[in-house]
Amino acid sequence: MSQNTQAASAGATTGAAADDTEEESAREVQVLEFKLGSETYCVDIDYVSEIVDKGSLTAVPNAPHYVEGVMDLRGRTTSIVNPKSLLNVDASEDESKRIVIFDPGKFEDEAAIGWLVDEVYQVVRVGMDDVEEPPLEKDDAIEGVIKRDGELVIWISPVDAVASN
């Protein structure tokens, strides 16, 4: 075998391995898991810009029912949304302690939006093969359901959740 043929063969093998790695990572996504009420939810980490502690919010007259208020976050007025209202989650006890701030570039009008959540758990890598269709009527905001460790994690699209209200 000539050196050129060996080099081409080695390159093809390396290229195939790289393609497999790219395909593998294309079928996985990182999600941020958080608690709302008694359930665990997640969003694609690409939507998240940061997580902050819940501070004081300023109420906005005539705002939609799901907007808790606004806060100044580094000079930008950020609308703080209660996803429990958006998703019809039992809100009998308000345990919201953290705010997940979303990347404004992901929203059509580039709005600065944050979600009040009870607790932030972790960022995990999820294989797309592990994401199941929602068992009930399709809600545009629900991307799917992930079964892990005997629990269900509900995958939410923040853009669709806000847009559908």
GROMACS .gro file of N, CA and C in nm:
model
  495
    1MET      N    1   0.085  -0.117   0.000
    1MET     CA    2   0.000   0.000   0.000
    1MET      C    3   0.090   0.124   0.000
    2SER      N    4   0.063   0.220  -0.083
    2SER     CA    5   0.145   0.340  -0.091
    2SER      C    6   0.120   0.428   0.031
    3GLN      N    7   0.211   0.522   0.056
    3GLN     CA    8   0.195   0.611   0.170
    3GLN      C    9   0.071   0.698   0.154
    4ASN      N   10   0.042   0.741   0.032
    4ASN     CA   11  -0.077   0.823   0.008
    4ASN      C   12  -0.204   0.744   0.039
    5THR      N   13  -0.207   0.616  -0.001
    5THR     CA   14  -0.323   0.532   0.025
    5THR      C   15  -0.339   0.510   0.175
    6GLN      N   16  -0.225   0.485   0.245
    6GLN     CA   17  -0.231   0.466   0.390
    6GLN      C   18  -0.280   0.593   0.458
    7ALA      N   19  -0.230   0.707   0.416
    7ALA     CA   20  -0.271   0.835   0.475
    7ALA      C   21  -0.419   0.860   0.449
    8ALA      N   22  -0.464   0.832   0.327
    8ALA     CA   23  -0.605   0.851   0.294
    8ALA      C   24  -0.691   0.757   0.377
    9SER      N   25  -0.646   0.632   0.392
    9SER     CA   26  -0.720   0.534   0.471
    9SER      C   27  -0.726   0.578   0.617
   10ALA      N   28  -0.614   0.625   0.672
   10ALA     CA   29  -0.611   0.672   0.811
   10ALA      C   30  -0.701   0.794   0.827
   11GLY      N   31  -0.698   0.884   0.729
   11GLY     CA   32  -0.783   1.002   0.734
   11GLY      C   33  -0.930   0.966   0.730
   12ALA      N   34  -0.965   0.866   0.649
   12ALA     CA   35  -1.103   0.821   0.640
   12ALA      C   36  -1.149   0.763   0.772
   13THR      N   37  -1.060   0.685   0.836
   13THR     CA   38  -1.094   0.627   0.965
   13THR      C   39  -1.112   0.736   1.070
   14THR      N   40  -1.020   0.832   1.072
   14THR     CA   41  -1.030   0.943   1.166
   14THR      C   42  -1.155   1.025   1.137
   15GLY      N   43  -1.184   1.049   1.010
   15GLY     CA   44  -1.304   1.123   0.971
   15GLY      C   45  -1.430   1.050   1.012
   16ALA      N   46  -1.432   0.917   0.997
   16ALA     CA   47  -1.548   0.838   1.037
   16ALA      C   48  -1.568   0.846   1.187
   17ALA      N   49  -1.459   0.840   1.264
   17ALA     CA   50  -1.469   0.850   1.409
   17ALA      C   51  -1.520   0.988   1.448
   18ALA      N   52  -1.473   1.092   1.380
   18ALA     CA   53  -1.520   1.228   1.408
   18ALA      C   54  -1.668   1.241   1.375
   19ASP      N   55  -1.711   1.181   1.262
   19ASP     CA   56  -1.852   1.184   1.225
   19ASP      C   57  -1.937   1.116   1.331
   20ASP      N   58  -1.889   1.000   1.383
   20ASP     CA   59  -1.963   0.929   1.488
   20ASP      C   60  -1.975   1.016   1.613
   21THR      N   61  -1.867   1.084   1.649
   21THR     CA   62  -1.868   1.171   1.766
   21THR      C   63  -1.965   1.287   1.745
   22GLU      N   64  -1.962   1.347   1.626
   22GLU     CA   65  -2.054   1.457   1.595
   22GLU      C   66  -2.198   1.408   1.597
   23GLU      N   67  -2.222   1.289   1.540
   23GLU     CA   68  -2.357   1.234   1.538
   23GLU      C   69  -2.405   1.206   1.679
   24GLU      N   70  -2.315   1.151   1.762
   24GLU     CA   71  -2.348   1.123   1.901
   24GLU      C   72  -2.386   1.251   1.975
   25SER      N   73  -2.304   1.357   1.960
   25SER     CA   74  -2.332   1.482   2.029
   25SER      C   75  -2.454   1.551   1.970
   26ALA      N   76  -2.484   1.528   1.843
   26ALA     CA   77  -2.603   1.587   1.782
   26ALA      C   78  -2.729   1.524   1.839
   27ARG      N   79  -2.718   1.403   1.889
   27ARG     CA   80  -2.834   1.335   1.946
   27ARG      C   81  -2.844   1.357   2.096
   28GLU      N   82  -2.755   1.437   2.151
   28GLU     CA   83  -2.760   1.470   2.293
   28GLU      C   84  -2.773   1.621   2.309
   29VAL      N   85  -2.837   1.659   2.417
   29VAL     CA   86  -2.852   1.801   2.447
   29VAL      C   87  -2.838   1.817   2.598
   30GLN      N   88  -2.789   1.932   2.640
   30GLN     CA   89  -2.781   1.960   2.782
   30GLN      C   90  -2.905   2.037   2.823
   31VAL      N   91  -2.961   1.997   2.937
   31VAL     CA   92  -3.080   2.064   2.989
   31VAL      C   93  -3.056   2.107   3.134
   32LEU      N   94  -3.122   2.214   3.173
   32LEU     CA   95  -3.120   2.260   3.311
   32LEU      C   96  -3.246   2.208   3.378
   33GLU      N   97  -3.229   2.132   3.485
   33GLU     CA   98  -3.344   2.078   3.559
   33GLU      C   99  -3.376   2.169   3.677
   34PHE      N  100  -3.507   2.188   3.701
   34PHE     CA  101  -3.551   2.272   3.811
   34PHE      C  102  -3.685   2.222   3.863
   35LYS      N  103  -3.721   2.268   3.981
   35LYS     CA  104  -3.844   2.225   4.047
   35LYS      C  105  -3.949   2.334   4.039
   36LEU      N  106  -4.070   2.292   4.003
   36LEU     CA  107  -4.189   2.377   4.010
   36LEU      C  108  -4.293   2.296   4.086
   37GLY      N  109  -4.334   2.342   4.202
   37GLY     CA  110  -4.426   2.262   4.282
   37GLY      C  111  -4.360   2.131   4.319
   38SER      N  112  -4.429   2.021   4.292
   38SER     CA  113  -4.374   1.889   4.326
   38SER      C  114  -4.310   1.820   4.207
   39GLU      N  115  -4.307   1.885   4.092
   39GLU     CA  116  -4.257   1.822   3.969
   39GLU      C  117  -4.121   1.878   3.927
   40THR      N  118  -4.050   1.797   3.850
   40THR     CA  119  -3.922   1.839   3.794
   40THR      C  120  -3.941   1.871   3.646
   41TYR      N  121  -3.890   1.985   3.606
   41TYR     CA  122  -3.898   2.033   3.469
   41TYR      C  123  -3.757   2.058   3.418
   42CYS      N  124  -3.744   2.076   3.288
   42CYS     CA  125  -3.615   2.113   3.232
   42CYS      C  126  -3.635   2.198   3.108
   43VAL      N  127  -3.530   2.274   3.076
   43VAL     CA  128  -3.525   2.353   2.953
   43VAL      C  129  -3.387   2.330   2.891
   44ASP      N  130  -3.380   2.343   2.761
   44ASP     CA  131  -3.253   2.334   2.690
   44ASP      C  132  -3.160   2.442   2.745
   45ILE      N  133  -3.040   2.404   2.783
   45ILE     CA  134  -2.945   2.498   2.844
   45ILE      C  135  -2.909   2.612   2.749
   46ASP      N  136  -2.927   2.592   2.619
   46ASP     CA  137  -2.897   2.698   2.522
   46ASP      C  138  -2.987   2.821   2.542
   47TYR      N  139  -3.103   2.803   2.605
   47TYR     CA  140  -3.193   2.915   2.632
   47TYR      C  141  -3.150   2.997   2.754
   48VAL      N  142  -3.071   2.938   2.841
   48VAL     CA  143  -3.040   2.998   2.971
   48VAL      C  144  -2.916   3.085   2.963
   49SER      N  145  -2.927   3.208   3.015
   49SER     CA  146  -2.807   3.293   3.020
   49SER      C  147  -2.748   3.293   3.161
   50GLU      N  148  -2.833   3.287   3.263
   50GLU     CA  149  -2.782   3.282   3.400
   50GLU      C  150  -2.895   3.246   3.497
   51ILE      N  151  -2.854   3.222   3.622
   51ILE     CA  152  -2.948   3.193   3.729
   51ILE      C  153  -2.915   3.289   3.842
   52VAL      N  154  -3.018   3.357   3.894
   52VAL     CA  155  -2.997   3.454   4.001
   52VAL      C  156  -3.092   3.425   4.116
   53ASP      N  157  -3.057   3.476   4.234
   53ASP     CA  158  -3.147   3.465   4.348
   53ASP      C  159  -3.266   3.558   4.327
   54LYS      N  160  -3.378   3.517   4.384
   54LYS     CA  161  -3.497   3.601   4.375
   54LYS      C  162  -3.475   3.725   4.460
   55GLY      N  163  -3.487   3.838   4.397
   55GLY     CA  164  -3.474   3.965   4.467
   55GLY      C  165  -3.610   4.031   4.474
   56SER      N  166  -3.610   4.159   4.497
   56SER     CA  167  -3.738   4.231   4.501
   56SER      C  168  -3.785   4.258   4.358
   57LEU      N  169  -3.914   4.242   4.340
   57LEU     CA  170  -3.976   4.263   4.209
   57LEU      C  171  -4.067   4.384   4.216
   58THR      N  172  -4.076   4.456   4.109
   58THR     CA  173  -4.167   4.570   4.098
   58THR      C  174  -4.289   4.525   4.020
   59ALA      N  175  -4.407   4.539   4.082
   59ALA     CA  176  -4.531   4.500   4.016
   59ALA      C  177  -4.558   4.591   3.897
   60VAL      N  178  -4.618   4.534   3.794
   60VAL     CA  179  -4.652   4.609   3.674
   60VAL      C  180  -4.804   4.608   3.659
   61PRO      N  181  -4.868   4.726   3.667
   61PRO     CA  182  -5.013   4.731   3.652
   61PRO      C  183  -5.058   4.677   3.516
   62ASN      N  184  -5.167   4.606   3.515
   62ASN     CA  185  -5.229   4.551   3.394
   62ASN      C  186  -5.140   4.451   3.319
   63ALA      N  187  -5.043   4.394   3.386
   63ALA     CA  188  -4.958   4.292   3.323
   63ALA      C  189  -5.036   4.162   3.314
   64PRO      N  190  -5.000   4.074   3.222
   64PRO     CA  191  -5.065   3.943   3.215
   64PRO      C  192  -5.054   3.871   3.350
   65HIS      N  193  -5.147   3.780   3.377
   65HIS     CA  194  -5.154   3.712   3.507
   65HIS      C  195  -5.027   3.636   3.543
   66TYR      N  196  -4.951   3.595   3.445
   66TYR     CA  197  -4.831   3.515   3.471
   66TYR      C  198  -4.706   3.599   3.495
   67VAL      N  199  -4.715   3.731   3.478
   67VAL     CA  200  -4.600   3.819   3.503
   67VAL      C  201  -4.605   3.864   3.649
   68GLU      N  202  -4.505   3.822   3.726
   68GLU     CA  203  -4.497   3.856   3.868
   68GLU      C  204  -4.448   3.999   3.889
   69GLY      N  205  -4.374   4.050   3.794
   69GLY     CA  206  -4.319   4.184   3.805
   69GLY      C  207  -4.196   4.198   3.718
   70VAL      N  208  -4.120   4.304   3.742
   70VAL     CA  209  -3.996   4.326   3.669
   70VAL      C  210  -3.884   4.352   3.769
   71MET      N  211  -3.762   4.330   3.722
   71MET     CA  212  -3.645   4.362   3.803
   71MET      C  213  -3.538   4.421   3.713
   72ASP      N  214  -3.451   4.499   3.773
   72ASP     CA  215  -3.338   4.556   3.700
   72ASP      C  216  -3.223   4.457   3.712
   73LEU      N  217  -3.183   4.402   3.600
   73LEU     CA  218  -3.073   4.306   3.599
   73LEU      C  219  -2.961   4.365   3.514
   74ARG      N  220  -2.862   4.421   3.580
   74ARG     CA  221  -2.748   4.484   3.514
   74ARG      C  222  -2.790   4.590   3.412
   75GLY      N  223  -2.885   4.673   3.453
   75GLY     CA  224  -2.926   4.783   3.368
   75GLY      C  225  -3.035   4.750   3.267
   76ARG      N  226  -3.079   4.626   3.264
   76ARG     CA  227  -3.184   4.588   3.170
   76ARG      C  228  -3.309   4.546   3.247
   77THR      N  229  -3.423   4.604   3.211
   77THR     CA  230  -3.549   4.567   3.274
   77THR      C  231  -3.588   4.429   3.227
   78THR      N  232  -3.604   4.338   3.323
   78THR     CA  233  -3.632   4.198   3.293
   78THR      C  234  -3.768   4.160   3.349
   79SER      N  235  -3.856   4.109   3.264
   79SER     CA  236  -3.987   4.061   3.309
   79SER      C  237  -3.970   3.927   3.378
   80ILE      N  238  -4.029   3.915   3.497
   80ILE     CA  239  -4.020   3.791   3.572
   80ILE      C  240  -4.154   3.721   3.565
   81VAL      N  241  -4.150   3.602   3.507
   81VAL     CA  242  -4.270   3.523   3.479
   81VAL      C  243  -4.281   3.410   3.580
   82ASN      N  244  -4.404   3.381   3.620
   82ASN     CA  245  -4.429   3.265   3.705
   82ASN      C  246  -4.471   3.150   3.613
   83PRO      N  247  -4.381   3.055   3.585
   83PRO     CA  248  -4.418   2.946   3.494
   83PRO      C  249  -4.527   2.856   3.550
   84LYS      N  250  -4.550   2.862   3.682
   84LYS     CA  251  -4.659   2.783   3.739
   84LYS      C  252  -4.792   2.829   3.680
   85SER      N  253  -4.805   2.960   3.659
   85SER     CA  254  -4.927   3.014   3.596
   85SER      C  255  -4.935   2.975   3.449
   86LEU      N  256  -4.820   2.977   3.381
   86LEU     CA  257  -4.817   2.941   3.238
   86LEU      C  258  -4.854   2.795   3.216
   87LEU      N  259  -4.805   2.709   3.306
   87LEU     CA  260  -4.816   2.564   3.287
   87LEU      C  261  -4.924   2.499   3.373
   88ASN      N  262  -5.003   2.581   3.443
   88ASN     CA  263  -5.109   2.530   3.531
   88ASN      C  264  -5.057   2.432   3.635
   89VAL      N  265  -4.946   2.470   3.699
   89VAL     CA  266  -4.887   2.390   3.807
   89VAL      C  267  -4.946   2.439   3.938
   90ASP      N  268  -4.976   2.345   4.029
   90ASP     CA  269  -5.031   2.381   4.159
   90ASP      C  270  -4.937   2.478   4.229
   91ALA      N  271  -4.990   2.594   4.261
   91ALA     CA  272  -4.908   2.698   4.324
   91ALA      C  273  -4.958   2.729   4.464
   92SER      N  274  -5.007   2.625   4.535
   92SER     CA  275  -5.062   2.647   4.668
   92SER      C  276  -4.957   2.705   4.763
   93GLU      N  277  -4.833   2.660   4.750
   93GLU     CA  278  -4.724   2.717   4.829
   93GLU      C  279  -4.622   2.779   4.735
   94ASP      N  280  -4.593   2.905   4.759
   94ASP     CA  281  -4.492   2.971   4.675
   94ASP      C  282  -4.355   2.952   4.738
   95GLU      N  283  -4.278   2.864   4.680
   95GLU     CA  284  -4.143   2.835   4.729
   95GLU      C  285  -4.037   2.890   4.635
   96SER      N  286  -4.076   2.979   4.546
   96SER     CA  287  -3.984   3.030   4.444
   96SER      C  288  -3.866   3.102   4.509
   97LYS      N  289  -3.746   3.052   4.483
   97LYS     CA  290  -3.626   3.108   4.543
   97LYS      C  291  -3.525   3.156   4.439
   98ARG      N  292  -3.535   3.105   4.318
   98ARG     CA  293  -3.436   3.136   4.215
   98ARG      C  294  -3.508   3.187   4.091
   99ILE      N  295  -3.432   3.255   4.005
   99ILE     CA  296  -3.485   3.302   3.877
   99ILE      C  297  -3.391   3.254   3.768
  100VAL      N  298  -3.446   3.182   3.673
  100VAL     CA  299  -3.372   3.138   3.555
  100VAL      C  300  -3.388   3.248   3.451
  101ILE      N  301  -3.279   3.311   3.415
  101ILE     CA  302  -3.282   3.420   3.316
  101ILE      C  303  -3.251   3.361   3.179
  102PHE      N  304  -3.339   3.391   3.084
  102PHE     CA  305  -3.323   3.338   2.949
  102PHE      C  306  -3.249   3.436   2.859
  103ASP      N  307  -3.184   3.382   2.758
  103ASP     CA  308  -3.112   3.460   2.658
  103ASP      C  309  -3.214   3.537   2.574
  104PRO      N  310  -3.213   3.670   2.579
  104PRO     CA  311  -3.311   3.748   2.502
  104PRO      C  312  -3.307   3.719   2.353
  105GLY      N  313  -3.193   3.680   2.300
  105GLY     CA  314  -3.181   3.651   2.158
  105GLY      C  315  -3.262   3.531   2.113
  106LYS      N  316  -3.310   3.451   2.207
  106LYS     CA  317  -3.389   3.332   2.173
  106LYS      C  318  -3.537   3.365   2.155
  107PHE      N  319  -3.578   3.484   2.200
  107PHE     CA  320  -3.718   3.523   2.190
  107PHE      C  321  -3.736   3.616   2.070
  108GLU      N  322  -3.851   3.604   2.006
  108GLU     CA  323  -3.877   3.677   1.883
  108GLU      C  324  -3.857   3.828   1.899
  109ASP      N  325  -3.907   3.883   2.009
  109ASP     CA  326  -3.894   4.028   2.029
  109ASP      C  327  -3.772   4.064   2.115
  110GLU      N  328  -3.683   3.966   2.136
  110GLU     CA  329  -3.562   3.983   2.217
  110GLU      C  330  -3.593   4.038   2.355
  111ALA      N  331  -3.705   3.992   2.411
  111ALA     CA  332  -3.745   4.035   2.545
  111ALA      C  333  -3.656   3.971   2.650
  112ALA      N  334  -3.629   4.047   2.755
  112ALA     CA  335  -3.553   3.995   2.869
  112ALA      C  336  -3.653   3.932   2.964
  113ILE      N  337  -3.644   3.800   2.979
  113ILE     CA  338  -3.742   3.724   3.057
  113ILE      C  339  -3.670   3.630   3.152
  114GLY      N  340  -3.727   3.619   3.272
  114GLY     CA  341  -3.679   3.521   3.370
  114GLY      C  342  -3.796   3.444   3.426
  115TRP      N  343  -3.771   3.322   3.467
  115TRP     CA  344  -3.875   3.238   3.529
  115TRP      C  345  -3.844   3.217   3.676
  116LEU      N  346  -3.946   3.236   3.760
  116LEU     CA  347  -3.935   3.203   3.901
  116LEU      C  348  -3.943   3.051   3.916
  117VAL      N  349  -3.846   2.992   3.981
  117VAL     CA  350  -3.849   2.847   4.004
  117VAL      C  351  -3.824   2.821   4.152
  118ASP      N  352  -3.875   2.709   4.200
  118ASP     CA  353  -3.860   2.676   4.341
  118ASP      C  354  -3.716   2.639   4.375
  119GLU      N  355  -3.655   2.564   4.286
  119GLU     CA  356  -3.519   2.517   4.311
  119GLU      C  357  -3.455   2.480   4.178
  120VAL      N  358  -3.326   2.505   4.165
  120VAL     CA  359  -3.251   2.463   4.047
  120VAL      C  360  -3.172   2.340   4.088
  121TYR      N  361  -3.185   2.233   4.008
  121TYR     CA  362  -3.117   2.108   4.043
  121TYR      C  363  -2.980   2.096   3.979
  122GLN      N  364  -2.977   2.081   3.847
  122GLN     CA  365  -2.851   2.049   3.781
  122GLN      C  366  -2.863   2.065   3.631
  123VAL      N  367  -2.748   2.064   3.565
  123VAL     CA  368  -2.743   2.056   3.420
  123VAL      C  369  -2.703   1.914   3.386
  124VAL      N  370  -2.782   1.849   3.300
  124VAL     CA  371  -2.754   1.710   3.262
  124VAL      C  372  -2.758   1.697   3.111
  125ARG      N  373  -2.686   1.598   3.063
  125ARG     CA  374  -2.686   1.566   2.920
  125ARG      C  375  -2.795   1.461   2.897
  126VAL      N  376  -2.880   1.485   2.799
  126VAL     CA  377  -2.992   1.395   2.769
  126VAL      C  378  -2.980   1.347   2.626
  127GLY      N  379  -2.990   1.218   2.607
  127GLY     CA  380  -2.994   1.162   2.473
  127GLY      C  381  -3.133   1.182   2.414
  128MET      N  382  -3.140   1.226   2.290
  128MET     CA  383  -3.270   1.251   2.228
  128MET      C  384  -3.353   1.123   2.219
  129ASP      N  385  -3.288   1.008   2.220
  129ASP     CA  386  -3.361   0.881   2.220
  129ASP      C  387  -3.434   0.858   2.352
  130ASP      N  388  -3.394   0.929   2.458
  130ASP     CA  389  -3.455   0.915   2.589
  130ASP      C  390  -3.574   1.007   2.609
  131VAL      N  391  -3.601   1.093   2.512
  131VAL     CA  392  -3.711   1.188   2.522
  131VAL      C  393  -3.834   1.127   2.456
  132GLU      N  394  -3.942   1.115   2.535
  132GLU     CA  395  -4.066   1.057   2.485
  132GLU      C  396  -4.168   1.168   2.459
  133GLU      N  397  -4.262   1.137   2.372
  133GLU     CA  398  -4.372   1.230   2.348
  133GLU      C  399  -4.454   1.246   2.476
  134PRO      N  400  -4.512   1.363   2.499
  134PRO     CA  401  -4.598   1.379   2.617
  134PRO      C  402  -4.715   1.281   2.609
  135PRO      N  403  -4.752   1.219   2.722
  135PRO     CA  404  -4.858   1.118   2.719
  135PRO      C  405  -4.997   1.174   2.693
  136LEU      N  406  -5.018   1.300   2.721
  136LEU     CA  407  -5.149   1.361   2.702
  136LEU      C  408  -5.150   1.447   2.577
  137GLU      N  409  -5.262   1.515   2.559
  137GLU     CA  410  -5.278   1.605   2.445
  137GLU      C  411  -5.155   1.695   2.430
  138LYS      N  412  -5.109   1.709   2.309
  138LYS     CA  413  -4.986   1.785   2.281
  138LYS      C  414  -5.005   1.932   2.316
  139ASP      N  415  -4.918   1.979   2.401
  139ASP     CA  416  -4.911   2.120   2.437
  139ASP      C  417  -4.785   2.173   2.370
  140ASP      N  418  -4.795   2.282   2.296
  140ASP     CA  419  -4.679   2.334   2.223
  140ASP      C  420  -4.560   2.362   2.315
  141ALA      N  421  -4.588   2.396   2.441
  141ALA     CA  422  -4.480   2.429   2.533
  141ALA      C  423  -4.406   2.305   2.582
  142ILE      N  424  -4.469   2.189   2.577
  142ILE     CA  425  -4.405   2.066   2.626
  142ILE      C  426  -4.335   1.995   2.511
  143GLU      N  427  -4.202   1.992   2.521
  143GLU     CA  428  -4.120   1.928   2.418
  143GLU      C  429  -4.123   1.776   2.431
  144GLY      N  430  -4.136   1.727   2.553
  144GLY     CA  431  -4.136   1.584   2.575
  144GLY      C  432  -4.120   1.552   2.722
  145VAL      N  433  -4.107   1.422   2.749
  145VAL     CA  434  -4.092   1.373   2.886
  145VAL      C  435  -3.970   1.282   2.890
  146ILE      N  436  -3.890   1.298   2.992
  146ILE     CA  437  -3.769   1.218   3.010
  146ILE      C  438  -3.789   1.132   3.134
  147LYS      N  439  -3.773   1.001   3.121
  147LYS     CA  440  -3.780   0.912   3.237
  147LYS      C  441  -3.638   0.889   3.286
  148ARG      N  442  -3.617   0.919   3.414
  148ARG     CA  443  -3.484   0.897   3.471
  148ARG      C  444  -3.496   0.870   3.620
  149ASP      N  445  -3.428   0.766   3.663
  149ASP     CA  446  -3.423   0.730   3.805
  149ASP      C  447  -3.563   0.718   3.866
  150GLY      N  448  -3.655   0.661   3.791
  150GLY     CA  449  -3.791   0.640   3.841
  150GLY      C  450  -3.877   0.764   3.846
  151GLU      N  451  -3.828   0.874   3.793
  151GLU     CA  452  -3.904   0.999   3.792
  151GLU      C  453  -3.923   1.048   3.649
  152LEU      N  454  -4.022   1.133   3.633
  152LEU     CA  455  -4.045   1.197   3.503
  152LEU      C  456  -3.997   1.341   3.510
  153VAL      N  457  -3.926   1.381   3.407
  153VAL     CA  458  -3.881   1.520   3.394
  153VAL      C  459  -3.951   1.575   3.270
  154ILE      N  460  -4.023   1.684   3.288
  154ILE     CA  461  -4.101   1.744   3.179
  154ILE      C  462  -4.016   1.851   3.111
  155TRP      N  463  -3.994   1.833   2.982
  155TRP     CA  464  -3.909   1.924   2.904
  155TRP      C  465  -3.998   2.034   2.846
  156ILE      N  466  -3.966   2.158   2.879
  156ILE     CA  467  -4.045   2.273   2.839
  156ILE      C  468  -3.968   2.361   2.741
  157SER      N  469  -4.039   2.415   2.644
  157SER     CA  470  -3.982   2.518   2.557
  157SER      C  471  -4.024   2.653   2.614
  158PRO      N  472  -3.931   2.732   2.669
  158PRO     CA  473  -3.971   2.860   2.727
  158PRO      C  474  -4.032   2.956   2.625
  159VAL      N  475  -3.983   2.952   2.503
  159VAL     CA  476  -4.036   3.041   2.399
  159VAL      C  477  -4.181   3.007   2.370
  160ASP      N  478  -4.212   2.878   2.352
  160ASP     CA  479  -4.349   2.836   2.323
  160ASP      C  480  -4.441   2.856   2.443
  161ALA      N  481  -4.389   2.837   2.565
  161ALA     CA  482  -4.470   2.856   2.685
  161ALA      C  483  -4.516   3.001   2.696
  162VAL      N  484  -4.426   3.094   2.671
  162VAL     CA  485  -4.461   3.236   2.679
  162VAL      C  486  -4.548   3.276   2.560
  163ALA      N  487  -4.516   3.227   2.441
  163ALA     CA  488  -4.590   3.264   2.320
  163ALA      C  489  -4.734   3.213   2.323
  164SER      N  490  -4.758   3.099   2.388
  164SER     CA  491  -4.893   3.042   2.388
  164SER      C  492  -4.986   3.112   2.486
  165ASN      N  493  -4.932   3.205   2.562
  165ASN     CA  494  -5.015   3.278   2.659
  165ASN      C  495  -5.026   3.419   2.615
   0.00000   0.00000   0.00000
